Amino acid sequence: MKEADYKELKKGGMMRQREAGHFSVRLHVVGGQMTTGQLCAIREAADRFGKGTVHLTTRQGMEIPSVPTESLASLKEFLSDSGVGVGVCGPTVRTVTACQGCRICPSGAIDSPALADAVDREFYGKPVPHKFKVGISGCANNCMKAEENDIGIKGWIGPAWNKEGCTFCGVCEAVCPTKIVKVSEDDGRVSVDLAGCIGCGDCIEACPTGAMEEETRGCQIFAGGKFGRVPSLGKRILGVLRSGEEAIAAIRAAVDFFRIHGKPRERFGDTLRRTGFEALENHMTERMGKSA
């Protein structure tokens, strides 16, 4: 096979194996969600075109390995008829990962699957200077490791103290994982240092009188994270985003910045270390009309 032909196959998620003449075919999975019908089709495809095995990837994806070159087109057609798309590779926006979110998980602050679908519809497979990954965690527990993505989203619940009804029992201070809640009955107040708050909402959940209330719900956004050979964690940017539409606008502005300033084969985090994170925030502030 000519190298140019292989590059075209790789763009479509078909990756060459060590075994000559065989490919591992990446499937399009959004936020780890699949229907039972799709799973049945994937099983049949693996039996018919591969060797009866399926590989689960580290980013909630699936691959069918050991597919002969001459079967690639037939496999793709079979999967398409069953509602299963093939993945992408190369310098594109990749599959978005997500947790089950607030509709399933009791800790969830945002609807992660719905946001993942919206991200996928607008950005999946679109060209960028290098691979670009988005991960969505529905709450501060951060199961999807937001800081390890080029853009990471993490659900947020912000507290506010209401003096009315407060008995100064100290439960909110005791459960706070970052110790930013301080109860002072002598002073007649409870202070919350939001600069150190991780938005878990534990103080709200634990308050027996309802004096600690939910003031904000939304998400935080992190930029420039990656794993691989030289891992680095993304940095939090902007303030709390209040809606899915704001989150999509933030990702749109970040992708736009990457296309303007990124170099070929340069990850987003490396671009940001070269330009400075402030440049990204200024760009996003301008595009979103939002205060950084």
CSV table of C-alpha atoms in Angstrom, one decimal:
chain,number,residue,atom,x,y,z
A,1,MET,CA,0.0,0.0,0.0
A,2,LYS,CA,1.3,3.5,-0.9
A,3,GLU,CA,2.0,5.8,2.1
A,4,ALA,CA,-0.4,8.4,0.7
A,5,ASP,CA,-3.2,5.8,0.6
A,6,TYR,CA,-2.5,4.7,4.2
A,7,LYS,CA,-2.7,8.4,5.4
A,8,GLU,CA,-6.1,8.6,3.9
A,9,LEU,CA,-7.2,5.5,5.7
A,10,LYS,CA,-5.7,6.7,8.9
A,11,LYS,CA,-7.7,9.9,8.7
A,12,GLY,CA,-10.8,7.8,8.7
A,13,GLY,CA,-9.8,5.9,11.8
A,14,MET,CA,-8.3,2.8,10.1
A,15,MET,CA,-4.9,2.2,11.7
A,16,ARG,CA,-2.2,-0.1,10.3
A,17,GLN,CA,-1.3,-3.1,12.6
A,18,ARG,CA,2.1,-4.8,13.0
A,19,GLU,CA,0.5,-7.8,11.2
A,20,ALA,CA,0.9,-6.9,7.5
A,21,GLY,CA,-2.3,-6.3,5.6
A,22,HIS,CA,-4.5,-5.8,8.7
A,23,PHE,CA,-6.0,-2.8,10.3
A,24,SER,CA,-7.5,-1.8,13.7
A,25,VAL,CA,-10.7,0.2,12.9
A,26,ARG,CA,-11.6,3.0,15.4
A,27,LEU,CA,-15.3,3.6,15.9
A,28,HIS,CA,-17.1,6.8,16.6
A,29,VAL,CA,-18.3,6.7,20.2
A,30,VAL,CA,-19.6,9.9,21.9
A,31,GLY,CA,-19.2,10.2,25.6
A,32,GLY,CA,-19.0,6.4,26.0
A,33,GLN,CA,-22.7,6.0,25.0
A,34,MET,CA,-23.8,3.1,22.8
A,35,THR,CA,-27.2,1.5,22.2
A,36,THR,CA,-27.6,-2.2,22.6
A,37,GLY,CA,-28.4,-2.3,18.9
A,38,GLN,CA,-25.1,-0.6,18.0
A,39,LEU,CA,-23.2,-3.1,20.3
A,40,CYS,CA,-24.9,-6.0,18.6
A,41,ALA,CA,-23.8,-4.6,15.2
A,42,ILE,CA,-20.3,-4.1,16.4
A,43,ARG,CA,-20.1,-7.7,17.7
A,44,GLU,CA,-21.4,-9.0,14.4
A,45,ALA,CA,-18.9,-6.8,12.5
A,46,ALA,CA,-16.0,-8.1,14.7
A,47,ASP,CA,-17.1,-11.7,14.0
A,48,ARG,CA,-17.6,-11.1,10.3
A,49,PHE,CA,-14.7,-8.9,9.3
A,50,GLY,CA,-12.2,-9.2,12.3
A,51,LYS,CA,-11.2,-12.1,14.6
A,52,GLY,CA,-14.1,-11.8,17.0
A,53,THR,CA,-12.5,-9.3,19.4
A,54,VAL,CA,-13.2,-5.7,20.3
A,55,HIS,CA,-10.7,-3.4,22.0
A,56,LEU,CA,-12.0,-0.7,24.5
A,57,THR,CA,-9.8,2.3,24.4
A,58,THR,CA,-8.7,4.6,27.2
A,59,ARG,CA,-11.0,7.4,25.9
A,60,GLN,CA,-14.3,5.5,26.0
A,61,GLY,CA,-13.9,4.4,22.4
A,62,MET,CA,-14.0,1.0,20.7
A,63,GLU,CA,-11.8,-0.5,18.0
A,64,ILE,CA,-12.2,-3.6,15.9
A,65,PRO,CA,-8.7,-5.1,15.3
A,66,SER,CA,-7.4,-7.5,12.8
A,67,VAL,CA,-9.5,-6.4,9.8
A,68,PRO,CA,-7.9,-7.3,6.4
A,69,THR,CA,-7.3,-4.5,4.0
A,70,GLU,CA,-9.8,-5.9,1.5
A,71,SER,CA,-12.6,-5.9,4.1
A,72,LEU,CA,-12.3,-2.3,5.2
A,73,ALA,CA,-14.9,-0.9,2.8
A,74,SER,CA,-17.3,-3.6,3.5
A,75,LEU,CA,-16.9,-3.2,7.3
A,76,LYS,CA,-17.5,0.6,7.0
A,77,GLU,CA,-20.6,0.0,4.9
A,78,PHE,CA,-22.0,-2.6,7.3
A,79,LEU,CA,-21.4,-0.4,10.4
A,80,SER,CA,-23.0,2.6,8.7
A,81,ASP,CA,-26.1,0.7,7.9
A,82,SER,CA,-26.2,-0.2,11.6
A,83,GLY,CA,-25.9,3.4,12.8
A,84,VAL,CA,-22.2,3.1,13.8
A,85,GLY,CA,-19.7,5.5,12.4
A,86,VAL,CA,-15.9,5.1,12.1
A,87,GLY,CA,-13.6,7.3,14.0
A,88,VAL,CA,-11.0,9.9,13.0
A,89,CYS,CA,-7.3,10.3,13.5
A,90,GLY,CA,-4.6,12.9,12.6
A,91,PRO,CA,-4.9,16.6,13.2
A,92,THR,CA,-8.6,16.8,14.0
A,93,VAL,CA,-10.9,17.3,17.0
A,94,ARG,CA,-11.3,13.8,18.4
A,95,THR,CA,-14.0,11.9,20.2
A,96,VAL,CA,-15.3,13.7,23.2
A,97,THR,CA,-15.4,11.8,26.5
A,98,ALA,CA,-18.0,12.3,29.2
A,99,CYS,CA,-19.4,10.9,32.4
A,100,GLN,CA,-23.1,10.0,32.9
A,101,GLY,CA,-23.9,13.4,34.3
A,102,CYS,CA,-26.7,14.7,36.5
A,103,ARG,CA,-29.4,12.6,34.9
A,104,ILE,CA,-27.8,9.4,36.2
A,105,CYS,CA,-25.1,10.2,38.8
A,106,PRO,CA,-26.3,11.6,42.2
A,107,SER,CA,-23.1,13.8,42.3
A,108,GLY,CA,-23.6,15.2,38.8
A,109,ALA,CA,-24.0,19.0,38.5
A,110,ILE,CA,-24.4,19.2,34.7
A,111,ASP,CA,-25.8,17.1,31.9
A,112,SER,CA,-22.5,15.8,30.5
A,113,PRO,CA,-23.9,13.5,27.8
A,114,ALA,CA,-26.0,16.3,26.3
A,115,LEU,CA,-23.0,18.6,26.3
A,116,ALA,CA,-20.9,15.9,24.7
A,117,ASP,CA,-23.4,15.5,21.9
A,118,ALA,CA,-23.4,19.2,21.3
A,119,VAL,CA,-19.6,19.3,21.2
A,120,ASP,CA,-19.5,16.3,18.9
A,121,ARG,CA,-22.1,17.8,16.5
A,122,GLU,CA,-20.1,21.0,16.0
A,123,PHE,CA,-16.4,20.0,16.3
A,124,TYR,CA,-15.9,16.2,15.7
A,125,GLY,CA,-13.4,15.6,12.9
A,126,LYS,CA,-12.9,19.3,12.2
A,127,PRO,CA,-9.3,20.2,11.2
A,128,VAL,CA,-6.9,21.8,13.8
A,129,PRO,CA,-3.0,22.0,13.9
A,130,HIS,CA,-2.8,18.8,16.0
A,131,LYS,CA,-5.1,16.3,17.7
A,132,PHE,CA,-7.5,18.1,20.1
A,133,LYS,CA,-9.3,16.3,22.8
A,134,VAL,CA,-12.3,17.4,24.9
A,135,GLY,CA,-13.3,15.7,28.2
A,136,ILE,CA,-16.4,16.5,30.3
A,137,SER,CA,-16.7,15.7,34.0
A,138,GLY,CA,-20.1,16.4,35.5
A,139,CYS,CA,-18.9,17.4,38.9
A,140,ALA,CA,-15.8,18.1,41.1
A,141,ASN,CA,-15.2,14.3,41.5
A,142,ASN,CA,-13.7,14.7,38.0
A,143,CYS,CA,-14.0,11.1,36.8
A,144,MET,CA,-13.1,12.2,33.3
A,145,LYS,CA,-9.9,14.0,34.4
A,146,ALA,CA,-10.7,17.4,32.9
A,147,GLU,CA,-7.2,18.7,33.4
A,148,GLU,CA,-5.8,16.0,31.1
A,149,ASN,CA,-7.6,17.3,28.0
A,150,ASP,CA,-6.8,20.1,25.5
A,151,ILE,CA,-10.1,21.5,26.8
A,152,GLY,CA,-11.6,20.0,29.9
A,153,ILE,CA,-15.0,20.8,31.4
A,154,LYS,CA,-15.9,20.2,35.1
A,155,GLY,CA,-19.3,20.7,36.7
A,156,TRP,CA,-19.6,23.3,39.4
A,157,ILE,CA,-22.0,24.1,42.3
A,158,GLY,CA,-21.2,27.3,44.1
A,159,PRO,CA,-22.4,27.9,47.7
A,160,ALA,CA,-23.7,31.0,49.5
A,161,TRP,CA,-24.3,31.3,53.2
A,162,ASN,CA,-27.7,32.6,54.5
A,163,LYS,CA,-27.6,33.7,58.1
A,164,GLU,CA,-31.3,33.0,58.5
A,165,GLY,CA,-31.7,29.5,59.8
A,166,CYS,CA,-28.0,28.9,60.5
A,167,THR,CA,-27.4,27.2,63.9
A,168,PHE,CA,-23.5,27.4,63.5
A,169,CYS,CA,-23.4,23.6,64.0
A,170,GLY,CA,-20.1,23.5,62.0
A,171,VAL,CA,-21.1,20.6,59.6
A,172,CYS,CA,-20.4,22.8,56.5
A,173,GLU,CA,-16.9,23.5,57.8
A,174,ALA,CA,-16.3,19.8,58.7
A,175,VAL,CA,-17.3,18.4,55.3
A,176,CYS,CA,-15.5,21.0,53.1
A,177,PRO,CA,-12.6,19.1,51.4
A,178,THR,CA,-10.5,22.2,50.8
A,179,LYS,CA,-11.3,23.8,54.2
A,180,ILE,CA,-12.4,27.1,52.8
A,181,VAL,CA,-15.6,27.3,54.9
A,182,LYS,CA,-15.0,28.8,58.3
A,183,VAL,CA,-17.7,28.9,61.0
A,184,SER,CA,-17.5,31.6,63.8
A,185,GLU,CA,-20.4,31.6,66.1
A,186,ASP,CA,-18.8,34.3,68.2
A,187,ASP,CA,-18.7,36.6,65.2
A,188,GLY,CA,-22.1,35.4,64.1
A,189,ARG,CA,-21.0,34.4,60.6
A,190,VAL,CA,-19.8,31.7,58.2
A,191,SER,CA,-17.3,32.7,55.6
A,192,VAL,CA,-16.7,30.9,52.3
A,193,ASP,CA,-13.5,31.7,50.4
A,194,LEU,CA,-14.7,31.1,46.8
A,195,ALA,CA,-11.2,31.5,45.5
A,196,GLY,CA,-10.3,28.1,46.9
A,197,CYS,CA,-13.7,26.5,46.4
A,198,ILE,CA,-13.8,23.4,44.1
A,199,GLY,CA,-17.6,23.6,43.5
A,200,CYS,CA,-18.4,20.2,45.0
A,201,GLY,CA,-21.5,21.4,46.8
A,202,ASP,CA,-20.8,19.2,49.8
A,203,CYS,CA,-21.4,22.0,52.3
A,204,ILE,CA,-24.9,22.6,50.7
A,205,GLU,CA,-25.8,18.9,50.7
A,206,ALA,CA,-24.7,18.5,54.3
A,207,CYS,CA,-26.3,21.6,55.8
A,208,PRO,CA,-29.1,20.4,58.1
A,209,THR,CA,-31.0,23.7,58.0
A,210,GLY,CA,-30.6,24.8,54.4
A,211,ALA,CA,-28.6,27.9,55.5
A,212,MET,CA,-25.9,27.0,53.0
A,213,GLU,CA,-27.6,27.5,49.7
A,214,GLU,CA,-26.7,26.9,46.0
A,215,GLU,CA,-25.8,30.2,44.4
A,216,THR,CA,-24.3,29.1,41.1
A,217,ARG,CA,-24.4,26.0,39.0
A,218,GLY,CA,-22.5,25.5,35.8
A,219,CYS,CA,-19.0,24.4,34.9
A,220,GLN,CA,-15.3,25.4,35.0
A,221,ILE,CA,-13.1,25.1,31.9
A,222,PHE,CA,-9.5,24.0,31.7
A,223,ALA,CA,-7.1,24.5,28.8
A,224,GLY,CA,-3.9,22.9,27.6
A,225,GLY,CA,-3.8,19.5,29.3
A,226,LYS,CA,-2.5,16.4,27.7
A,227,PHE,CA,-1.2,12.9,28.5
A,228,GLY,CA,1.2,10.8,26.5
A,229,ARG,CA,5.0,11.0,26.4
A,230,VAL,CA,5.2,14.4,28.1
A,231,PRO,CA,2.1,14.8,30.3
A,232,SER,CA,1.0,18.2,31.6
A,233,LEU,CA,-2.2,19.4,33.3
A,234,GLY,CA,-4.4,22.1,31.9
A,235,LYS,CA,-5.0,25.4,33.7
A,236,ARG,CA,-8.3,26.8,34.7
A,237,ILE,CA,-9.4,29.7,32.6
A,238,LEU,CA,-12.3,32.2,32.7
A,239,GLY,CA,-14.9,32.1,35.5
A,240,VAL,CA,-17.8,29.8,36.0
A,241,LEU,CA,-19.8,29.2,32.8
A,242,ARG,CA,-23.5,29.0,33.5
A,243,SER,CA,-24.9,27.1,30.5
A,244,GLY,CA,-24.0,24.5,27.9
A,245,GLU,CA,-24.2,27.3,25.3
A,246,GLU,CA,-21.5,29.2,27.1
A,247,ALA,CA,-19.4,26.1,27.3
A,248,ILE,CA,-19.8,25.5,23.5
A,249,ALA,CA,-18.9,29.2,22.9
A,250,ALA,CA,-15.7,28.7,25.0
A,251,ILE,CA,-14.7,25.6,23.1
A,252,ARG,CA,-15.4,27.4,19.8
A,253,ALA,CA,-13.1,30.3,20.8
A,254,ALA,CA,-10.4,28.0,22.0
A,255,VAL,CA,-10.4,26.0,18.7
A,256,ASP,CA,-10.3,29.3,16.8
A,257,PHE,CA,-7.3,30.4,18.9
A,258,PHE,CA,-5.5,27.1,18.2
A,259,ARG,CA,-6.1,27.4,14.4
A,260,ILE,CA,-4.7,30.9,14.4
A,261,HIS,CA,-1.6,30.4,16.7
A,262,GLY,CA,-0.9,26.6,16.6
A,263,LYS,CA,1.8,25.1,14.6
A,264,PRO,CA,1.6,21.7,12.8
A,265,ARG,CA,2.1,18.8,15.2
A,266,GLU,CA,2.0,21.2,18.2
A,267,ARG,CA,-0.4,20.3,21.0
A,268,PHE,CA,-2.7,23.0,22.3
A,269,GLY,CA,-0.9,23.2,25.6
A,270,ASP,CA,2.5,23.7,23.9
A,271,THR,CA,0.9,26.5,21.9
A,272,LEU,CA,-0.4,28.1,25.1
A,273,ARG,CA,3.0,27.9,26.8
A,274,ARG,CA,4.5,29.7,23.8
A,275,THR,CA,1.8,32.4,23.5
A,276,GLY,CA,0.8,32.6,27.2
A,277,PHE,CA,-2.5,31.5,28.7
A,278,GLU,CA,-3.4,35.2,29.1
A,279,ALA,CA,-3.5,35.5,25.3
A,280,LEU,CA,-6.0,32.7,25.1
A,281,GLU,CA,-8.2,34.3,27.8
A,282,ASN,CA,-8.1,37.6,26.1
A,283,HIS,CA,-9.1,36.0,22.8
A,284,MET,CA,-12.0,34.1,24.5
A,285,THR,CA,-13.1,37.1,26.3
A,286,GLU,CA,-13.4,39.0,23.1
A,287,ARG,CA,-15.1,36.2,21.2
A,288,MET,CA,-17.5,35.4,24.0
A,289,GLY,CA,-18.1,38.9,25.3
A,290,LYS,CA,-17.3,37.5,28.7
A,291,SER,CA,-15.2,38.9,31.6
A,292,ALA,CA,-12.1,36.8,32.2
